[in-house]
C-alpha cells in the first residue's frame, strides 16, 4: 500500500496551449500587476504561496512536514473565499506536502482558479509519484484557464538509487521521470526539474544531471532548478536537521556557467536567482529587498497566515478573521518592519528570491550584474 495514498478518479479534459498573443498579453499583465509593488504596498498580496497539505507519500530526509500533527485543511470553498478577497493577486504558488495526496485536489484547483481571474503565473511542484494525477491536474487548469501556461516542477534529487534513498521510497525516481515525460509531451505546460541540494547529494550533482539528461533528453539544463536546503519549523518541520545543509556556492557558480545565457523571462529570473544565491551561500548579504508582507504572504493548509515559508511568525487564521484584516493589521505591519530590518534572520530561498527580484528590479539588476562580473573572472571550482 502506498503511504498517504487516496482514492482518485481522473477526469479527461482537453489540453490547450495559449496562442503567442495570449501568452504575450499574459506576461504584460503579470508585469503590470507586480509593478505597483515598486512604489507602494498593495491593498492585497500580489503573490501567495498556498500550502495545500502537510501530508506526503514520501519520507524525504530533508523535510519533516509529513510528521506534523494533523489539523483540518482548508476546504475548496474556503480556499476560494479567501483567494477571491485578493483582487491584486497575480502570482500563485501551490505547494505541500504533496498536493496530489489530496483526494479533492481537482475541486481545489477548480475553486482556486475560479477565485483568481487576475492570476497570470501559476506554479506547483510535485514529487511525481502519480503521473496520471498530475496530468489530470494540468488538464483541469487548461480547461478552466486556457490563457495560463502553468509551470510545474518535478523533484529529482539524484540518480535513481540516490534519489530513492533521499526520498525514502524505492521507485520514486522512476515515478518522477514518468511524470516529467508526461508533462514534456503535453502542450501548455512549462516543465522544470527541481533538486534540493544537501550534504547527501552535493557531491553527486554532475551525476544527477547526467541521469536527468539521459532520462529526459528533451529537457534543457536551463530547466534544471536548484534549491539550497532551507530550515523552517512551521513549513518543513526540519529544525533538527540543520546539519544536512551543504556549502553550495562553488557548485552554483559552475551551474550558472553551464546553463548559458537565458532566453526567456523565466530563465533570466532563474539566472539572477542562482547568481545571487551563490553569493549569499558564500556569506554575502543578498541586498535585494525581501517582499514578504510587502507584496507576498504564505498561507498554511489550516489557514494560518505567515510572512513566508521560513519565518515562523503566525499572524492570524483566515477561518477566524478576514484575510485582508490580517494583511493590514498592526501585527502584520510590525512583522514587515522586522523583515526590512532582517530581524527574521534573512534568507535567499527560491520562494522568496523570485518575488524579491521582481519587486526590486533595479537593485536586483545592479547586484546581479556585479556578481556576474565577479563570476566571469573567478575559477570554475564546482561540478558541471
Tab-separated table of C-alpha atoms in Angstrom:
chain	number	residue	atom	x	y	z
A	1	UNK	CA	0.000	0.000	0.000
A	2	UNK	CA	1.321	3.455	-0.880
A	3	UNK	CA	1.834	5.619	2.191
A	4	UNK	CA	-0.564	8.546	2.001
A	5	UNK	CA	-2.456	7.144	-0.996
A	6	UNK	CA	-6.018	8.358	-1.558
A	7	UNK	CA	-8.827	7.407	-3.923
A	8	UNK	CA	-8.609	9.131	-7.273
A	9	UNK	CA	-10.972	9.443	-10.189
A	10	UNK	CA	-9.265	11.137	-13.164
A	11	UNK	CA	-11.271	13.418	-15.436
A	12	UNK	CA	-10.372	13.790	-19.079
A	13	UNK	CA	-10.043	17.424	-20.135
A	14	UNK	CA	-8.705	18.851	-23.395
A	15	UNK	CA	-5.260	20.400	-23.067
A	16	UNK	CA	-4.836	23.646	-24.945
A	17	UNK	CA	-1.781	25.816	-25.469
A	18	UNK	CA	-2.358	29.562	-25.327
A	19	UNK	CA	-1.599	31.445	-28.520
A	20	UNK	CA	1.584	33.569	-28.697
A	21	UNK	CA	-0.529	36.736	-28.493
A	22	UNK	CA	-2.377	35.500	-25.400
A	23	UNK	CA	0.914	34.471	-23.794
A	24	UNK	CA	2.469	37.878	-24.514
A	25	UNK	CA	-0.568	39.670	-23.110
A	26	UNK	CA	-0.447	37.479	-20.012
A	27	UNK	CA	3.224	38.339	-19.420
A	28	UNK	CA	2.436	42.050	-19.816
A	29	UNK	CA	-0.463	41.828	-17.372
A	30	UNK	CA	1.733	39.974	-14.890
A	31	UNK	CA	4.446	42.633	-15.028
A	32	UNK	CA	1.889	45.429	-14.783
A	33	UNK	CA	0.274	43.818	-11.752
A	34	UNK	CA	3.582	43.294	-9.977
A	35	UNK	CA	4.973	46.716	-10.916
A	36	UNK	CA	2.772	48.523	-8.392
A	37	UNK	CA	4.913	46.988	-5.656
A	38	UNK	CA	7.840	49.084	-6.879
A	39	UNK	CA	6.403	52.176	-5.221
A	40	UNK	CA	3.714	51.033	-2.771
A	41	UNK	CA	2.428	48.193	-0.636
A	42	UNK	CA	-0.634	46.844	-2.476
A	43	UNK	CA	-4.043	46.633	-0.838
A	44	UNK	CA	-3.841	42.849	-1.160
A	45	UNK	CA	-0.959	40.451	-1.791
A	46	UNK	CA	0.122	40.194	-5.415
A	47	UNK	CA	1.743	36.805	-4.831
A	48	UNK	CA	0.812	33.980	-2.445
A	49	UNK	CA	2.407	30.667	-1.548
A	50	UNK	CA	-0.559	28.411	-0.826
A	51	UNK	CA	0.342	25.300	1.161
A	52	UNK	CA	-2.446	22.822	0.394
A	53	UNK	CA	-1.440	19.935	2.665
A	54	UNK	CA	1.214	18.746	5.068
A	55	UNK	CA	0.606	15.160	4.006
A	56	UNK	CA	3.083	13.379	1.747
A	57	UNK	CA	3.509	9.835	0.454
A	58	UNK	CA	7.318	10.099	0.606
A	59	UNK	CA	9.667	10.432	3.586
A	60	UNK	CA	12.349	12.847	2.427
A	61	UNK	CA	15.488	13.150	4.540
A	62	UNK	CA	15.484	16.962	4.464
A	63	UNK	CA	11.778	17.566	5.133
A	64	UNK	CA	9.566	16.542	8.043
A	65	UNK	CA	6.272	18.122	7.041
A	66	UNK	CA	4.609	14.693	6.982
A	67	UNK	CA	5.325	14.380	10.716
A	68	UNK	CA	3.287	17.495	11.572
A	69	UNK	CA	0.172	16.964	13.717
A	70	UNK	CA	-2.929	16.749	11.548
A	71	UNK	CA	-5.419	19.594	11.581
A	72	UNK	CA	-8.350	20.172	9.250
A	73	UNK	CA	-7.165	21.523	5.903
A	74	UNK	CA	-8.917	24.420	4.228
A	75	UNK	CA	-11.695	23.038	2.050
A	76	UNK	CA	-12.045	24.083	-1.615
A	77	UNK	CA	-14.855	26.529	-0.842
A	78	UNK	CA	-12.811	28.105	1.955
A	79	UNK	CA	-9.794	28.460	-0.335
A	80	UNK	CA	-11.939	30.107	-2.987
A	81	UNK	CA	-13.448	32.519	-0.481
A	82	UNK	CA	-10.054	33.601	0.857
A	83	UNK	CA	-8.380	33.957	-2.541
A	84	UNK	CA	-11.325	35.890	-4.001
A	85	UNK	CA	-10.590	38.647	-1.477
A	86	UNK	CA	-7.125	39.158	-3.001
A	87	UNK	CA	-8.075	41.233	-6.025
A	88	UNK	CA	-4.452	42.195	-6.736
A	89	UNK	CA	-3.240	38.570	-6.819
A	90	UNK	CA	-1.223	37.864	-9.984
A	91	UNK	CA	1.160	35.061	-8.987
A	92	UNK	CA	0.221	31.868	-7.184
A	93	UNK	CA	2.423	29.015	-5.960
A	94	UNK	CA	0.737	25.787	-4.850
A	95	UNK	CA	2.807	23.598	-2.563
A	96	UNK	CA	2.746	20.899	0.118
A	97	UNK	CA	3.496	18.158	1.309
A	98	UNK	CA	2.451	16.536	-1.927
A	99	UNK	CA	-0.595	18.345	-3.279
A	100	UNK	CA	-1.805	15.291	-5.207
A	101	UNK	CA	-2.284	13.370	-1.959
A	102	UNK	CA	-5.486	15.395	-1.502
A	103	UNK	CA	-8.487	13.372	-2.666
A	104	UNK	CA	-10.238	16.643	-3.543
A	105	UNK	CA	-7.351	18.175	-5.490
A	106	UNK	CA	-9.475	18.548	-8.633
A	107	UNK	CA	-12.068	20.512	-6.663
A	108	UNK	CA	-9.258	22.528	-5.057
A	109	UNK	CA	-7.873	23.508	-8.459
A	110	UNK	CA	-11.328	24.471	-9.700
A	111	UNK	CA	-12.038	26.589	-6.625
A	112	UNK	CA	-8.618	28.261	-6.678
A	113	UNK	CA	-8.679	29.124	-10.370
A	114	UNK	CA	-12.293	30.253	-10.280
A	115	UNK	CA	-11.489	32.689	-7.472
A	116	UNK	CA	-8.355	34.202	-9.058
A	117	UNK	CA	-9.196	35.538	-12.530
A	118	UNK	CA	-6.315	38.029	-12.419
A	119	UNK	CA	-3.615	35.394	-11.754
A	120	UNK	CA	-1.156	35.260	-14.649
A	121	UNK	CA	1.550	32.991	-13.202
A	122	UNK	CA	0.734	29.627	-11.665
A	123	UNK	CA	3.367	27.245	-10.335
A	124	UNK	CA	3.154	23.990	-8.459
A	125	UNK	CA	5.651	21.337	-7.504
A	126	UNK	CA	5.263	17.591	-7.169
A	127	UNK	CA	7.329	14.549	-6.266
A	128	UNK	CA	5.859	12.940	-9.376
A	129	UNK	CA	4.681	9.727	-7.758
A	130	UNK	CA	1.286	9.847	-9.523
A	131	UNK	CA	1.843	10.949	-13.113
A	132	UNK	CA	-1.829	10.443	-14.057
A	133	UNK	CA	-2.992	12.742	-11.266
A	134	UNK	CA	-0.505	15.438	-12.260
A	135	UNK	CA	-1.519	15.204	-15.923
A	136	UNK	CA	-5.188	15.421	-14.973
A	137	UNK	CA	-4.457	18.464	-12.823
A	138	UNK	CA	-2.713	20.206	-15.722
A	139	UNK	CA	-5.630	19.315	-17.991
A	140	UNK	CA	-8.062	20.826	-15.476
A	141	UNK	CA	-6.023	24.035	-15.395
A	142	UNK	CA	-6.001	24.175	-19.194
A	143	UNK	CA	-9.750	23.639	-19.402
A	144	UNK	CA	-10.582	26.283	-16.814
A	145	UNK	CA	-7.941	28.872	-17.673
A	146	UNK	CA	-6.608	28.289	-21.204
A	147	UNK	CA	-4.695	31.578	-21.047
A	148	UNK	CA	-2.421	30.201	-18.317
A	149	UNK	CA	0.734	28.221	-19.040
A	150	UNK	CA	1.439	26.564	-15.675
A	151	UNK	CA	4.995	25.996	-14.510
A	152	UNK	CA	5.376	22.545	-12.960
A	153	UNK	CA	8.474	21.470	-11.027
A	154	UNK	CA	9.103	17.742	-10.644
A	155	UNK	CA	11.594	16.928	-7.883
A	156	UNK	CA	14.652	14.804	-8.714
A	157	UNK	CA	17.466	14.848	-6.155
A	158	UNK	CA	19.987	12.426	-7.636
A	159	UNK	CA	20.480	9.393	-9.855
A	160	UNK	CA	17.898	6.658	-9.268
A	161	UNK	CA	19.350	4.933	-6.213
A	162	UNK	CA	20.405	8.178	-4.506
A	163	UNK	CA	17.080	9.887	-5.250
A	164	UNK	CA	15.146	6.936	-3.844
A	165	UNK	CA	17.298	6.945	-0.706
A	166	UNK	CA	16.832	10.682	-0.157
A	167	UNK	CA	13.104	10.457	-0.831
A	168	UNK	CA	12.648	7.389	1.349
A	169	UNK	CA	10.839	5.186	-1.156
A	170	UNK	CA	12.029	2.735	-3.788
A	171	UNK	CA	10.720	3.650	-7.215
A	172	UNK	CA	10.485	7.393	-6.515
A	173	UNK	CA	12.977	8.236	-9.290
A	174	UNK	CA	11.183	6.170	-11.927
A	175	UNK	CA	7.837	7.685	-10.946
A	176	UNK	CA	9.231	11.221	-11.097
A	177	UNK	CA	10.740	10.583	-14.528
A	178	UNK	CA	7.448	9.141	-15.813
A	179	UNK	CA	5.620	12.264	-14.665
A	180	UNK	CA	8.232	14.545	-16.216
A	181	UNK	CA	7.984	12.678	-19.529
A	182	UNK	CA	4.211	13.018	-19.484
A	183	UNK	CA	4.464	16.756	-18.884
A	184	UNK	CA	7.106	17.212	-21.585
A	185	UNK	CA	4.659	15.731	-24.076
A	186	UNK	CA	1.774	17.992	-23.003
A	187	UNK	CA	1.156	21.371	-24.646
A	188	UNK	CA	0.589	24.404	-22.479
A	189	UNK	CA	2.860	23.463	-19.575
A	190	UNK	CA	6.417	24.535	-18.734
A	191	UNK	CA	8.301	21.694	-17.081
A	192	UNK	CA	11.196	22.182	-14.677
A	193	UNK	CA	13.126	19.606	-12.678
A	194	UNK	CA	13.975	20.678	-9.135
A	195	UNK	CA	16.869	19.476	-6.978
A	196	UNK	CA	17.265	20.293	-3.298
A	197	UNK	CA	20.998	20.372	-2.566
A	198	UNK	CA	22.056	18.817	0.746
A	199	UNK	CA	25.148	17.133	2.158
A	200	UNK	CA	23.812	13.866	0.779
A	201	UNK	CA	23.839	14.895	-2.891
A	202	UNK	CA	26.129	17.932	-3.187
A	203	UNK	CA	28.964	15.764	-4.474
A	204	UNK	CA	26.673	13.938	-6.915
A	205	UNK	CA	25.272	16.908	-8.833
A	206	UNK	CA	27.149	16.104	-12.046
A	207	UNK	CA	25.824	12.543	-11.900
A	208	UNK	CA	22.374	13.913	-11.151
A	209	UNK	CA	22.367	15.990	-14.319
A	210	UNK	CA	23.645	13.025	-16.337
A	211	UNK	CA	20.736	10.961	-15.002
A	212	UNK	CA	18.211	13.710	-15.752
A	213	UNK	CA	19.577	14.327	-19.250
A	214	UNK	CA	19.552	10.590	-20.013
A	215	UNK	CA	16.001	10.082	-18.753
A	216	UNK	CA	14.628	13.342	-20.230
A	217	UNK	CA	16.606	14.029	-23.427
A	218	UNK	CA	14.314	16.894	-24.424
A	219	UNK	CA	14.966	18.886	-21.267
A	220	UNK	CA	17.363	21.846	-21.383
A	221	UNK	CA	19.723	22.440	-18.466
A	222	UNK	CA	18.050	25.823	-18.101
A	223	UNK	CA	15.019	23.893	-16.823
A	224	UNK	CA	17.053	22.313	-14.004
A	225	UNK	CA	16.239	24.287	-10.865
A	226	UNK	CA	18.319	24.117	-7.677
A	227	UNK	CA	17.261	24.837	-4.108
A	228	UNK	CA	19.719	25.121	-1.254
A	229	UNK	CA	18.219	23.256	1.690
A	230	UNK	CA	16.262	25.609	3.942
A	231	UNK	CA	15.307	25.258	7.604
A	232	UNK	CA	11.735	26.044	8.626
A	233	UNK	CA	9.899	24.815	11.694
A	234	UNK	CA	6.390	25.758	10.573
A	235	UNK	CA	6.741	24.543	6.959
A	236	UNK	CA	9.342	21.780	6.711
A	237	UNK	CA	9.436	20.944	10.421
A	238	UNK	CA	13.149	20.222	9.944
A	239	UNK	CA	14.874	22.416	12.539
A	240	UNK	CA	16.587	19.321	13.946
A	241	UNK	CA	18.131	18.508	10.561
A	242	UNK	CA	20.189	21.676	10.026
A	243	UNK	CA	23.409	19.658	9.792
A	244	UNK	CA	22.221	18.409	6.395
A	245	UNK	CA	22.752	21.839	4.859
A	246	UNK	CA	25.691	21.918	2.450
A	247	UNK	CA	28.005	24.647	1.164
A	248	UNK	CA	26.718	25.138	-2.363
A	249	UNK	CA	28.402	28.340	-3.573
A	250	UNK	CA	31.028	26.729	-5.812
A	251	UNK	CA	28.550	24.259	-7.302
A	252	UNK	CA	26.099	27.076	-8.001
A	253	UNK	CA	28.716	29.135	-9.849
A	254	UNK	CA	29.555	26.179	-12.053
A	255	UNK	CA	25.874	25.516	-12.686
A	256	UNK	CA	25.312	29.105	-13.813
A	257	UNK	CA	28.164	28.820	-16.318
A	258	UNK	CA	26.861	25.530	-17.681
A	259	UNK	CA	23.334	26.944	-18.157
A	260	UNK	CA	24.496	29.625	-20.568
A	261	UNK	CA	22.629	32.793	-21.461
A	262	UNK	CA	18.924	32.996	-20.545
A	263	UNK	CA	16.432	33.025	-23.409
A	264	UNK	CA	13.185	33.900	-21.641
A	265	UNK	CA	11.878	35.956	-18.717
A	266	UNK	CA	11.678	32.866	-16.500
A	267	UNK	CA	15.224	31.809	-17.426
A	268	UNK	CA	16.519	35.329	-16.750
A	269	UNK	CA	14.931	35.329	-13.297
A	270	UNK	CA	16.341	31.865	-12.603
A	271	UNK	CA	19.835	33.032	-13.583
A	272	UNK	CA	19.520	36.076	-11.331
A	273	UNK	CA	18.335	33.835	-8.513
A	274	UNK	CA	21.241	31.396	-8.929
A	275	UNK	CA	23.911	34.112	-9.222
A	276	UNK	CA	22.718	35.878	-6.093
A	277	UNK	CA	22.162	32.611	-4.228
A	278	UNK	CA	25.788	31.667	-4.913
A	279	UNK	CA	26.894	34.959	-3.367
A	280	UNK	CA	24.548	34.522	-0.411
A	281	UNK	CA	25.774	30.971	0.217
A	282	UNK	CA	29.347	32.342	0.158
A	283	UNK	CA	28.451	34.678	3.020
A	284	UNK	CA	27.354	37.893	1.280
A	285	UNK	CA	24.038	39.528	2.213
A	286	UNK	CA	21.664	39.482	-0.743
A	287	UNK	CA	20.943	43.247	-0.567
A	288	UNK	CA	17.804	42.641	-2.657
A	289	UNK	CA	14.840	43.717	-0.525
A	290	UNK	CA	12.565	40.864	0.524
A	291	UNK	CA	8.899	41.217	-0.446
A	292	UNK	CA	7.419	39.146	2.401
A	293	UNK	CA	4.377	41.017	3.764
A	294	UNK	CA	5.004	43.881	1.348
A	295	UNK	CA	3.515	42.080	-1.637
A	296	UNK	CA	3.680	38.384	-0.688
A	297	UNK	CA	2.435	36.044	2.024
A	298	UNK	CA	2.242	32.364	2.938
A	299	UNK	CA	-0.972	30.532	3.803
A	300	UNK	CA	-0.784	27.224	5.672
A	301	UNK	CA	-3.063	24.236	4.965
A	302	UNK	CA	-5.066	25.073	8.094
A	303	UNK	CA	-5.469	28.771	7.241
A	304	UNK	CA	-2.654	30.343	9.257
A	305	UNK	CA	-1.033	33.383	7.648
A	306	UNK	CA	2.773	33.633	7.842
A	307	UNK	CA	5.171	36.141	6.252
A	308	UNK	CA	6.749	33.358	4.188
A	309	UNK	CA	7.534	29.646	4.343
A	310	UNK	CA	10.598	30.208	6.578
A	311	UNK	CA	9.735	32.948	9.107
A	312	UNK	CA	7.867	31.200	11.934
A	313	UNK	CA	5.665	34.140	12.930
A	314	UNK	CA	1.919	33.369	12.668
A	315	UNK	CA	-0.218	36.449	12.114
A	316	UNK	CA	-3.774	35.134	12.211
A	317	UNK	CA	-6.067	32.482	10.806
A	318	UNK	CA	-8.404	33.073	7.870
A	319	UNK	CA	-11.082	30.898	9.440
A	320	UNK	CA	-11.259	33.358	12.319
A	321	UNK	CA	-10.551	36.683	10.597
A	322	UNK	CA	-10.813	38.157	7.128
A	323	UNK	CA	-7.539	37.710	5.265
A	324	UNK	CA	-7.359	41.415	4.369
A	325	UNK	CA	-7.869	42.366	8.001
A	326	UNK	CA	-4.831	40.224	8.794
A	327	UNK	CA	-2.912	41.689	5.831
A	328	UNK	CA	-3.441	45.255	7.017
A	329	UNK	CA	-3.347	44.954	10.813
A	330	UNK	CA	-0.682	46.331	13.137
A	331	UNK	CA	0.939	42.961	13.867
A	332	UNK	CA	1.486	42.297	10.175
A	333	UNK	CA	2.933	45.747	9.560
A	334	UNK	CA	5.232	45.303	12.573
A	335	UNK	CA	6.403	41.972	11.163
A	336	UNK	CA	7.080	43.677	7.840
A	337	UNK	CA	9.281	46.259	9.567
A	338	UNK	CA	11.196	43.461	11.269
A	339	UNK	CA	11.732	41.768	7.899
A	340	UNK	CA	13.102	45.031	6.478
A	341	UNK	CA	15.495	45.163	9.443
A	342	UNK	CA	16.450	41.480	8.828
A	343	UNK	CA	15.237	40.569	12.310
A	344	UNK	CA	13.843	37.435	10.650
A	345	UNK	CA	17.422	36.308	10.004
A	346	UNK	CA	17.420	36.990	6.280
A	347	UNK	CA	17.420	34.395	3.507
A	348	UNK	CA	17.577	33.976	-0.238
A	349	UNK	CA	15.386	30.919	-0.716
A	350	UNK	CA	13.799	30.382	-4.120
A	351	UNK	CA	10.273	31.010	-2.802
A	352	UNK	CA	11.241	34.493	-1.616
A	353	UNK	CA	14.064	35.289	-4.046
A	354	UNK	CA	11.859	35.336	-7.136
A	355	UNK	CA	9.377	37.921	-5.811
A	356	UNK	CA	12.294	39.885	-4.343
A	357	UNK	CA	13.857	40.133	-7.795
A	358	UNK	CA	10.523	41.068	-9.386
A	359	UNK	CA	9.691	43.551	-6.632
A	360	UNK	CA	13.020	45.415	-6.663
A	361	UNK	CA	14.288	45.109	-10.236
A	362	UNK	CA	16.807	47.959	-10.120
A	363	UNK	CA	18.548	46.584	-7.039
A	364	UNK	CA	18.345	43.076	-8.456
A	365	UNK	CA	19.880	44.104	-11.796
A	366	UNK	CA	22.674	46.035	-10.091
A	367	UNK	CA	23.539	43.218	-7.682
A	368	UNK	CA	23.266	40.537	-10.336
A	369	UNK	CA	25.435	42.433	-12.827
A	370	UNK	CA	28.170	42.949	-10.251
A	371	UNK	CA	28.094	39.316	-9.243
A	372	UNK	CA	28.030	38.078	-12.843
A	373	UNK	CA	31.212	40.066	-13.489
A	374	UNK	CA	32.797	38.501	-10.415
A	375	UNK	CA	31.658	35.089	-11.615
A	376	UNK	CA	33.183	35.628	-15.053
A	377	UNK	CA	36.621	36.259	-13.540
A	378	UNK	CA	36.529	33.514	-10.898
A	379	UNK	CA	37.806	29.993	-11.293
A	380	UNK	CA	35.369	27.229	-12.168
A	381	UNK	CA	35.590	25.197	-8.978
A	382	UNK	CA	32.362	23.233	-8.897
A	383	UNK	CA	30.811	20.213	-10.597
A	384	UNK	CA	29.362	20.502	-14.059
